[in-house]
PDB file of C-alpha atoms in Angstrom:
ATOM      1  CA  GLY A   1      27.722   8.601   9.459  1.00 54.00           C
ATOM      2  CA  ALA A   2      26.966  11.516   7.172  1.00 81.00           C
ATOM      3  CA  GLY A   3      24.201  11.232   4.651  1.00 93.00           C
ATOM      4  CA  VAL A   4      23.796  13.124   1.393  1.00 96.00           C
ATOM      5  CA  SER A   5      24.262  16.808   2.059  1.00 96.00           C
ATOM      6  CA  GLN A   6      22.773  19.561  -0.099  1.00 97.00           C
ATOM      7  CA  SER A   7      23.288  23.295   0.031  1.00 96.00           C
ATOM      8  CA  PRO A   8      21.796  25.756   0.268  1.00 97.00           C
ATOM      9  CA  SER A   9      18.641  24.353   1.854  1.00 96.00           C
ATOM     10  CA  ASN A  10      16.667  27.306   0.546  1.00 97.00           C
ATOM     11  CA  LYS A  11      17.365  29.745  -2.265  1.00 97.00           C
ATOM     12  CA  VAL A  12      15.284  32.713  -3.322  1.00 97.00           C
ATOM     13  CA  THR A  13      16.370  34.602  -6.401  1.00 96.00           C
ATOM     14  CA  GLU A  14      15.053  36.912  -9.056  1.00 96.00           C
ATOM     15  CA  LYS A  15      14.005  35.759 -12.487  1.00 97.00           C
ATOM     16  CA  GLY A  16      16.914  35.866 -14.900  1.00 97.00           C
ATOM     17  CA  LYS A  17      19.638  35.211 -12.328  1.00 97.00           C
ATOM     18  CA  ASP A  18      21.888  32.150 -12.365  1.00 98.00           C
ATOM     19  CA  VAL A  19      21.882  29.731  -9.430  1.00 98.00           C
ATOM     20  CA  GLU A  20      24.242  26.954  -8.380  1.00 98.00           C
ATOM     21  CA  LEU A  21      23.140  24.067  -6.184  1.00 98.00           C
ATOM     22  CA  ARG A  22      25.573  21.751  -4.447  1.00 97.00           C
ATOM     23  CA  CYS A  23      25.426  18.077  -3.511  1.00 97.00           C
ATOM     24  CA  ASP A  24      27.883  16.152  -1.314  1.00 96.00           C
ATOM     25  CA  PRO A  25      27.218  12.417  -1.762  1.00 95.00           C
ATOM     26  CA  ILE A  26      27.852   9.719   0.780  1.00 94.00           C
ATOM     27  CA  SER A  27      31.547   8.863   0.790  1.00 91.00           C
ATOM     28  CA  GLY A  28      32.272   5.894  -1.472  1.00 89.00           C
ATOM     29  CA  HIS A  29      29.078   6.202  -3.496  1.00 91.00           C
ATOM     30  CA  THR A  30      29.961   6.106  -7.167  1.00 90.00           C
ATOM     31  CA  ALA A  31      26.518   6.933  -8.570  1.00 91.00           C
ATOM     32  CA  LEU A  32      24.900  10.362  -8.173  1.00 94.00           C
ATOM     33  CA  TYR A  33      21.492  11.543  -9.353  1.00 94.00           C
ATOM     34  CA  TRP A  34      19.680  14.877  -9.543  1.00 97.00           C
ATOM     35  CA  TYR A  35      15.873  15.061  -9.465  1.00 97.00           C
ATOM     36  CA  ARG A  36      13.380  17.913  -9.495  1.00 97.00           C
ATOM     37  CA  GLN A  37      10.166  17.879  -7.445  1.00 96.00           C
ATOM     38  CA  ARG A  38       7.474  20.415  -8.137  1.00 93.00           C
ATOM     39  CA  LEU A  39       5.005  21.227  -5.359  1.00 87.00           C
ATOM     40  CA  GLY A  40       2.862  18.209  -4.485  1.00 78.00           C
ATOM     41  CA  GLN A  41       4.349  16.109  -7.266  1.00 83.00           C
ATOM     42  CA  GLY A  42       6.630  13.143  -7.686  1.00 87.00           C
ATOM     43  CA  LEU A  43      10.266  13.413  -8.637  1.00 93.00           C
ATOM     44  CA  GLU A  44      11.502  14.029 -12.191  1.00 94.00           C
ATOM     45  CA  PHE A  45      14.887  12.614 -13.169  1.00 93.00           C
ATOM     46  CA  LEU A  46      17.364  15.240 -14.379  1.00 96.00           C
ATOM     47  CA  ILE A  47      20.858  13.758 -14.672  1.00 94.00           C
ATOM     48  CA  TYR A  48      22.948  10.748 -13.587  1.00 92.00           C
ATOM     49  CA  PHE A  49      26.702  10.420 -12.953  1.00 92.00           C
ATOM     50  CA  GLN A  50      28.557   7.118 -12.581  1.00 88.00           C
ATOM     51  CA  GLY A  51      32.256   7.321 -11.853  1.00 82.00           C
ATOM     52  CA  ASN A  52      34.179   8.681 -14.828  1.00 82.00           C
ATOM     53  CA  SER A  53      31.600   7.600 -17.413  1.00 85.00           C
ATOM     54  CA  ALA A  54      29.764  10.159 -19.528  1.00 88.00           C
ATOM     55  CA  PRO A  55      26.741  11.400 -17.588  1.00 90.00           C
ATOM     56  CA  ASP A  56      23.170  10.663 -18.663  1.00 90.00           C
ATOM     57  CA  LYS A  57      21.735  14.146 -19.229  1.00 92.00           C
ATOM     58  CA  SER A  58      18.492  12.959 -20.820  1.00 90.00           C
ATOM     59  CA  GLY A  59      16.282  14.484 -18.112  1.00 92.00           C
ATOM     60  CA  LEU A  60      17.599  18.044 -18.262  1.00 95.00           C
ATOM     61  CA  PRO A  61      14.605  20.180 -19.339  1.00 94.00           C
ATOM     62  CA  SER A  62      16.531  22.810 -21.305  1.00 94.00           C
ATOM     63  CA  ASP A  63      20.027  24.004 -22.144  1.00 96.00           C
ATOM     64  CA  ARG A  64      19.772  26.439 -19.239  1.00 97.00           C
ATOM     65  CA  PHE A  65      20.395  23.452 -16.964  1.00 97.00           C
ATOM     66  CA  SER A  66      23.843  21.890 -16.551  1.00 97.00           C
ATOM     67  CA  ALA A  67      25.613  19.780 -13.961  1.00 96.00           C
ATOM     68  CA  GLU A  68      29.138  18.762 -13.159  1.00 95.00           C
ATOM     69  CA  ARG A  69      30.773  16.197 -10.950  1.00 94.00           C
ATOM     70  CA  THR A  70      34.459  15.804 -10.295  1.00 84.00           C
ATOM     71  CA  GLY A  71      35.342  12.126  -9.908  1.00 79.00           C
ATOM     72  CA  GLU A  72      33.197  10.573  -7.199  1.00 80.00           C
ATOM     73  CA  SER A  73      32.813  13.672  -5.091  1.00 89.00           C
ATOM     74  CA  VAL A  74      30.788  16.859  -5.050  1.00 95.00           C
ATOM     75  CA  SER A  75      28.315  17.716  -7.787  1.00 97.00           C
ATOM     76  CA  THR A  76      26.891  21.087  -8.743  1.00 97.00           C
ATOM     77  CA  LEU A  77      23.675  21.758 -10.660  1.00 98.00           C
ATOM     78  CA  THR A  78      23.594  25.135 -12.400  1.00 98.00           C
ATOM     79  CA  ILE A  79      20.502  26.851 -13.737  1.00 98.00           C
ATOM     80  CA  GLN A  80      21.152  29.862 -15.930  1.00 98.00           C
ATOM     81  CA  ARG A  81      18.704  32.695 -16.579  1.00 97.00           C
ATOM     82  CA  THR A  82      16.191  31.269 -14.124  1.00 97.00           C
ATOM     83  CA  GLN A  83      12.475  31.280 -14.935  1.00 97.00           C
ATOM     84  CA  GLN A  84       9.508  31.079 -12.581  1.00 95.00           C
ATOM     85  CA  GLU A  85       8.763  27.536 -13.753  1.00 95.00           C
ATOM     86  CA  ASP A  86      12.155  26.494 -12.341  1.00 97.00           C
ATOM     87  CA  SER A  87      10.735  26.941  -8.823  1.00 97.00           C
ATOM     88  CA  ALA A  88      10.871  23.505  -7.217  1.00 97.00           C
ATOM     89  CA  VAL A  89      12.789  21.359  -4.762  1.00 97.00           C
ATOM     90  CA  TYR A  90      15.964  19.964  -6.302  1.00 98.00           C
ATOM     91  CA  LEU A  91      16.954  16.633  -4.770  1.00 97.00           C
ATOM     92  CA  CYS A  92      20.235  14.802  -5.018  1.00 97.00           C
ATOM     93  CA  ALA A  93      20.708  11.087  -4.388  1.00 95.00           C
ATOM     94  CA  SER A  94      23.709   8.798  -4.319  1.00 93.00           C
ATOM     95  CA  SER A  95      24.187   5.038  -4.350  1.00 90.00           C
ATOM     96  CA  LEU A  96      27.020   2.532  -4.143  1.00 87.00           C
ATOM     97  CA  ALA A  97      26.437   1.624  -7.783  1.00 75.00           C
ATOM     98  CA  GLY A  98      23.756   2.207 -10.373  1.00 63.00           C
ATOM     99  CA  LEU A  99      21.294  -0.442  -9.273  1.00 66.00           C
ATOM    100  CA  ARG A 100      21.737  -0.116  -5.539  1.00 73.00           C
ATOM    101  CA  ALA A 101      19.384   1.742  -3.206  1.00 83.00           C
ATOM    102  CA  GLN A 102      19.463   5.510  -3.619  1.00 90.00           C
ATOM    103  CA  HIS A 103      19.954   7.704  -0.572  1.00 93.00           C
ATOM    104  CA  PHE A 104      18.442  11.162  -0.899  1.00 96.00           C
ATOM    105  CA  GLY A 105      19.460  14.486   0.542  1.00 97.00           C
ATOM    106  CA  ASP A 106      16.878  16.878   1.946  1.00 96.00           C
ATOM    107  CA  GLY A 107      16.926  19.004  -1.183  1.00 97.00           C
ATOM    108  CA  THR A 108      17.287  22.650  -2.078  1.00 98.00           C
ATOM    109  CA  ARG A 109      14.024  24.581  -2.219  1.00 97.00           C
ATOM    110  CA  LEU A 110      14.403  27.061  -5.074  1.00 98.00           C
ATOM    111  CA  SER A 111      12.000  29.973  -5.408  1.00 97.00           C
ATOM    112  CA  ILE A 112      12.139  32.289  -8.403  1.00 97.00           C
ATOM    113  CA  LEU A 113      10.479  35.661  -7.900  1.00 94.00           C
TER     114      LEU A 113
ATOM    115  CA  THR B   1       7.130   6.831 -21.770  1.00 77.00           C
ATOM    116  CA  GLN B   2       6.080   4.972 -18.672  1.00 82.00           C
ATOM    117  CA  LEU B   3       3.372   6.641 -16.581  1.00 88.00           C
ATOM    118  CA  LEU B   4       2.791   5.791 -12.933  1.00 93.00           C
ATOM    119  CA  GLU B   5      -0.558   6.729 -11.424  1.00 95.00           C
ATOM    120  CA  GLN B   6      -1.090   6.738  -7.684  1.00 97.00           C
ATOM    121  CA  SER B   7      -4.416   6.856  -5.879  1.00 96.00           C
ATOM    122  CA  PRO B   8      -5.852   8.392  -3.921  1.00 97.00           C
ATOM    123  CA  GLN B   9      -4.001  11.681  -4.283  1.00 95.00           C
ATOM    124  CA  PHE B  10      -4.949  12.711  -0.724  1.00 96.00           C
ATOM    125  CA  LEU B  11      -5.958  10.610   2.269  1.00 97.00           C
ATOM    126  CA  SER B  12      -6.884  11.950   5.699  1.00 97.00           C
ATOM    127  CA  ILE B  13      -7.682   9.456   8.443  1.00 97.00           C
ATOM    128  CA  GLN B  14      -7.804   9.057  12.211  1.00 97.00           C
ATOM    129  CA  GLU B  15      -5.181   7.243  14.244  1.00 97.00           C
ATOM    130  CA  GLY B  16      -5.910   3.529  14.427  1.00 97.00           C
ATOM    131  CA  GLU B  17      -7.623   3.234  11.045  1.00 97.00           C
ATOM    132  CA  ASN B  18      -6.407   1.024   8.221  1.00 98.00           C
ATOM    133  CA  LEU B  19      -5.678   2.310   4.730  1.00 97.00           C
ATOM    134  CA  THR B  20      -4.538   1.207   1.295  1.00 98.00           C
ATOM    135  CA  VAL B  21      -2.873   3.254  -1.425  1.00 98.00           C
ATOM    136  CA  TYR B  22      -2.325   2.131  -4.980  1.00 97.00           C
ATOM    137  CA  CYS B  23       0.199   2.470  -7.772  1.00 97.00           C
ATOM    138  CA  ASN B  24      -0.557   1.540 -11.372  1.00 96.00           C
ATOM    139  CA  SER B  25       1.802   1.567 -14.314  1.00 93.00           C
ATOM    140  CA  SER B  26       1.161   1.970 -18.031  1.00 91.00           C
ATOM    141  CA  SER B  27       3.796  -0.728 -18.636  1.00 89.00           C
ATOM    142  CA  VAL B  28       5.337  -3.640 -16.767  1.00 89.00           C
ATOM    143  CA  PHE B  29       7.541  -2.637 -13.863  1.00 86.00           C
ATOM    144  CA  SER B  30      11.181  -3.586 -13.933  1.00 83.00           C
ATOM    145  CA  SER B  31      11.416  -3.319 -10.175  1.00 86.00           C
ATOM    146  CA  LEU B  32       9.052  -1.361  -7.979  1.00 90.00           C
ATOM    147  CA  GLN B  33      10.089   0.737  -5.041  1.00 92.00           C
ATOM    148  CA  TRP B  34       7.979   2.473  -2.413  1.00 95.00           C
ATOM    149  CA  TYR B  35       9.267   5.576  -0.653  1.00 95.00           C
ATOM    150  CA  ARG B  36       7.982   7.786   2.153  1.00 96.00           C
ATOM    151  CA  GLN B  37       8.829  11.477   2.164  1.00 95.00           C
ATOM    152  CA  GLU B  38       8.256  13.764   5.130  1.00 94.00           C
ATOM    153  CA  PRO B  39       7.979  17.554   4.724  1.00 90.00           C
ATOM    154  CA  GLY B  40      11.350  19.198   4.195  1.00 90.00           C
ATOM    155  CA  GLU B  41      13.160  15.898   3.743  1.00 94.00           C
ATOM    156  CA  GLY B  42      14.181  13.610   0.919  1.00 94.00           C
ATOM    157  CA  PRO B  43      12.367  10.350   0.153  1.00 95.00           C
ATOM    158  CA  VAL B  44      13.348   7.296   2.174  1.00 94.00           C
ATOM    159  CA  LEU B  45      13.179   3.845   0.616  1.00 93.00           C
ATOM    160  CA  LEU B  46      10.682   1.520   2.313  1.00 94.00           C
ATOM    161  CA  VAL B  47      10.819  -1.575   0.118  1.00 92.00           C
ATOM    162  CA  THR B  48      11.772  -2.968  -3.284  1.00 89.00           C
ATOM    163  CA  VAL B  49       9.649  -5.644  -4.976  1.00 88.00           C
ATOM    164  CA  VAL B  50      10.657  -7.486  -8.112  1.00 85.00           C
ATOM    165  CA  THR B  51       8.602 -10.678  -8.519  1.00 87.00           C
ATOM    166  CA  GLY B  52       4.957 -10.708  -9.637  1.00 88.00           C
ATOM    167  CA  GLY B  53       2.645 -11.682  -6.779  1.00 91.00           C
ATOM    168  CA  GLU B  54       5.271 -10.821  -4.196  1.00 92.00           C
ATOM    169  CA  VAL B  55       4.122  -9.694  -0.747  1.00 95.00           C
ATOM    170  CA  LYS B  56       6.446  -7.986   1.706  1.00 95.00           C
ATOM    171  CA  LYS B  57       5.727  -6.875   5.243  1.00 96.00           C
ATOM    172  CA  LEU B  58       7.480  -4.151   7.176  1.00 94.00           C
ATOM    173  CA  LYS B  59       5.956  -3.946  10.653  1.00 95.00           C
ATOM    174  CA  ARG B  60       2.462  -2.465  10.064  1.00 97.00           C
ATOM    175  CA  LEU B  61       3.050  -1.958   6.322  1.00 97.00           C
ATOM    176  CA  THR B  62       2.182  -4.633   3.750  1.00 97.00           C
ATOM    177  CA  PHE B  63       3.306  -4.251   0.149  1.00 96.00           C
ATOM    178  CA  GLN B  64       1.763  -6.293  -2.652  1.00 95.00           C
ATOM    179  CA  PHE B  65       2.985  -6.550  -6.232  1.00 93.00           C
ATOM    180  CA  GLY B  66       0.431  -7.574  -8.847  1.00 92.00           C
ATOM    181  CA  ASP B  67       0.840 -10.848 -10.709  1.00 90.00           C
ATOM    182  CA  ALA B  68       1.212  -8.982 -13.996  1.00 91.00           C
ATOM    183  CA  ARG B  69       3.747  -6.609 -12.438  1.00 91.00           C
ATOM    184  CA  LYS B  70       1.778  -3.529 -13.506  1.00 92.00           C
ATOM    185  CA  ASP B  71       0.251  -2.576 -10.180  1.00 94.00           C
ATOM    186  CA  SER B  72       1.061  -2.477  -6.505  1.00 95.00           C
ATOM    187  CA  SER B  73      -0.598  -1.606  -3.230  1.00 97.00           C
ATOM    188  CA  LEU B  74       0.599  -0.449   0.150  1.00 97.00           C
ATOM    189  CA  HIS B  75      -1.594  -1.299   3.135  1.00 97.00           C
ATOM    190  CA  ILE B  76      -1.046   0.263   6.556  1.00 97.00           C
ATOM    191  CA  THR B  77      -2.659  -1.294   9.594  1.00 97.00           C
ATOM    192  CA  ALA B  78      -3.575   0.809  12.625  1.00 97.00           C
ATOM    193  CA  ALA B  79      -2.139   4.035  11.230  1.00 97.00           C
ATOM    194  CA  GLN B  80      -0.222   6.336  13.542  1.00 97.00           C
ATOM    195  CA  PRO B  81       0.537  10.076  13.250  1.00 96.00           C
ATOM    196  CA  GLY B  82       4.144   9.145  12.495  1.00 95.00           C
ATOM    197  CA  ASP B  83       2.931   7.528   9.261  1.00 96.00           C
ATOM    198  CA  THR B  84       2.006  10.969   7.923  1.00 96.00           C
ATOM    199  CA  GLY B  85       3.856  11.851   4.732  1.00 96.00           C
ATOM    200  CA  LEU B  86       3.992  11.575   0.957  1.00 95.00           C
ATOM    201  CA  TYR B  87       4.073   7.984  -0.285  1.00 97.00           C
ATOM    202  CA  LEU B  88       5.740   7.553  -3.644  1.00 96.00           C
ATOM    203  CA  CYS B  89       6.080   4.563  -5.909  1.00 95.00           C
ATOM    204  CA  ALA B  90       8.911   4.373  -8.420  1.00 93.00           C
ATOM    205  CA  ASP B  91      10.213   2.083 -11.148  1.00 90.00           C
ATOM    206  CA  ALA B  92      13.829   1.608 -12.162  1.00 79.00           C
ATOM    207  CA  GLY B  93      12.880   0.157 -15.528  1.00 66.00           C
ATOM    208  CA  GLY B  94      14.445   0.216 -18.944  1.00 57.00           C
ATOM    209  CA  THR B  95      17.981   1.179 -18.028  1.00 59.00           C
ATOM    210  CA  SER B  96      21.097  -0.533 -16.811  1.00 56.00           C
ATOM    211  CA  TYR B  97      21.160   1.671 -13.759  1.00 64.00           C
ATOM    212  CA  GLY B  98      18.747   3.017 -11.223  1.00 69.00           C
ATOM    213  CA  LYS B  99      17.169   5.957 -13.076  1.00 80.00           C
ATOM    214  CA  LEU B 100      13.844   6.142 -11.277  1.00 88.00           C
ATOM    215  CA  THR B 101      10.441   7.054 -12.680  1.00 90.00           C
ATOM    216  CA  PHE B 102       8.111   8.264  -9.935  1.00 93.00           C
ATOM    217  CA  GLY B 103       4.378   8.508  -9.503  1.00 95.00           C
ATOM    218  CA  GLN B 104       2.914  11.771  -8.231  1.00 95.00           C
ATOM    219  CA  GLY B 105       2.410  10.339  -4.767  1.00 95.00           C
ATOM    220  CA  THR B 106      -0.306   9.979  -2.141  1.00 96.00           C
ATOM    221  CA  ILE B 107      -0.328  12.554   0.658  1.00 96.00           C
ATOM    222  CA  LEU B 108      -1.352  10.774   3.863  1.00 97.00           C
ATOM    223  CA  THR B 109      -2.367  12.643   7.009  1.00 97.00           C
ATOM    224  CA  VAL B 110      -3.042  10.673  10.179  1.00 97.00           C
ATOM    225  CA  HIS B 111      -4.800  12.694  12.882  1.00 97.00           C
ATOM    226  CA  PRO B 112      -4.236  11.859  16.564  1.00 96.00           C
TER     227      PRO B 112
END
């Protein structure tokens, strides 16, 4: 069975450009999370989606960051006007429901030049 | 804001040795999870502990949860190169869903 799929796996872009990262959750998983992992660090929570409820955006570091999810399917994380400090691995996870085990994708490694 | 501290930050050992890594929280854990993350991959859940004093075993891995539910340890017996990776502890506290707060991790390298 397919796990959580993220694309692209790697993205290199110039400072000031916008980037869009994609996450395909496991089919049937209603909860979806985005995390950021800086080099050698733990994961920082960014945003949480649960079904059609309003997302929890409390972890987004600035208004340059936004995310969308249509129903219980694909999610996109958009970073506008990228800065060098945005360089990190962006990980997506999904679960059957909020308190169930989270299954992570392999992440998108974002490098801002 | 809850802070999770993991120690040591780095650990390099030979195959066959035993090791212990630690996770300490500034506040009581709601539920504690341990993950292992290999380079280029996402974290994979190893275990969830909820009850103070709880001990769980997963083959050569033993997880202990402190009585006060503010600390935990992960002990690996007879480490193997396949155990190499980043070990992360996380808490899903304070919310009605699984928003996780992670420690910074312990990077373990097991040399053949």
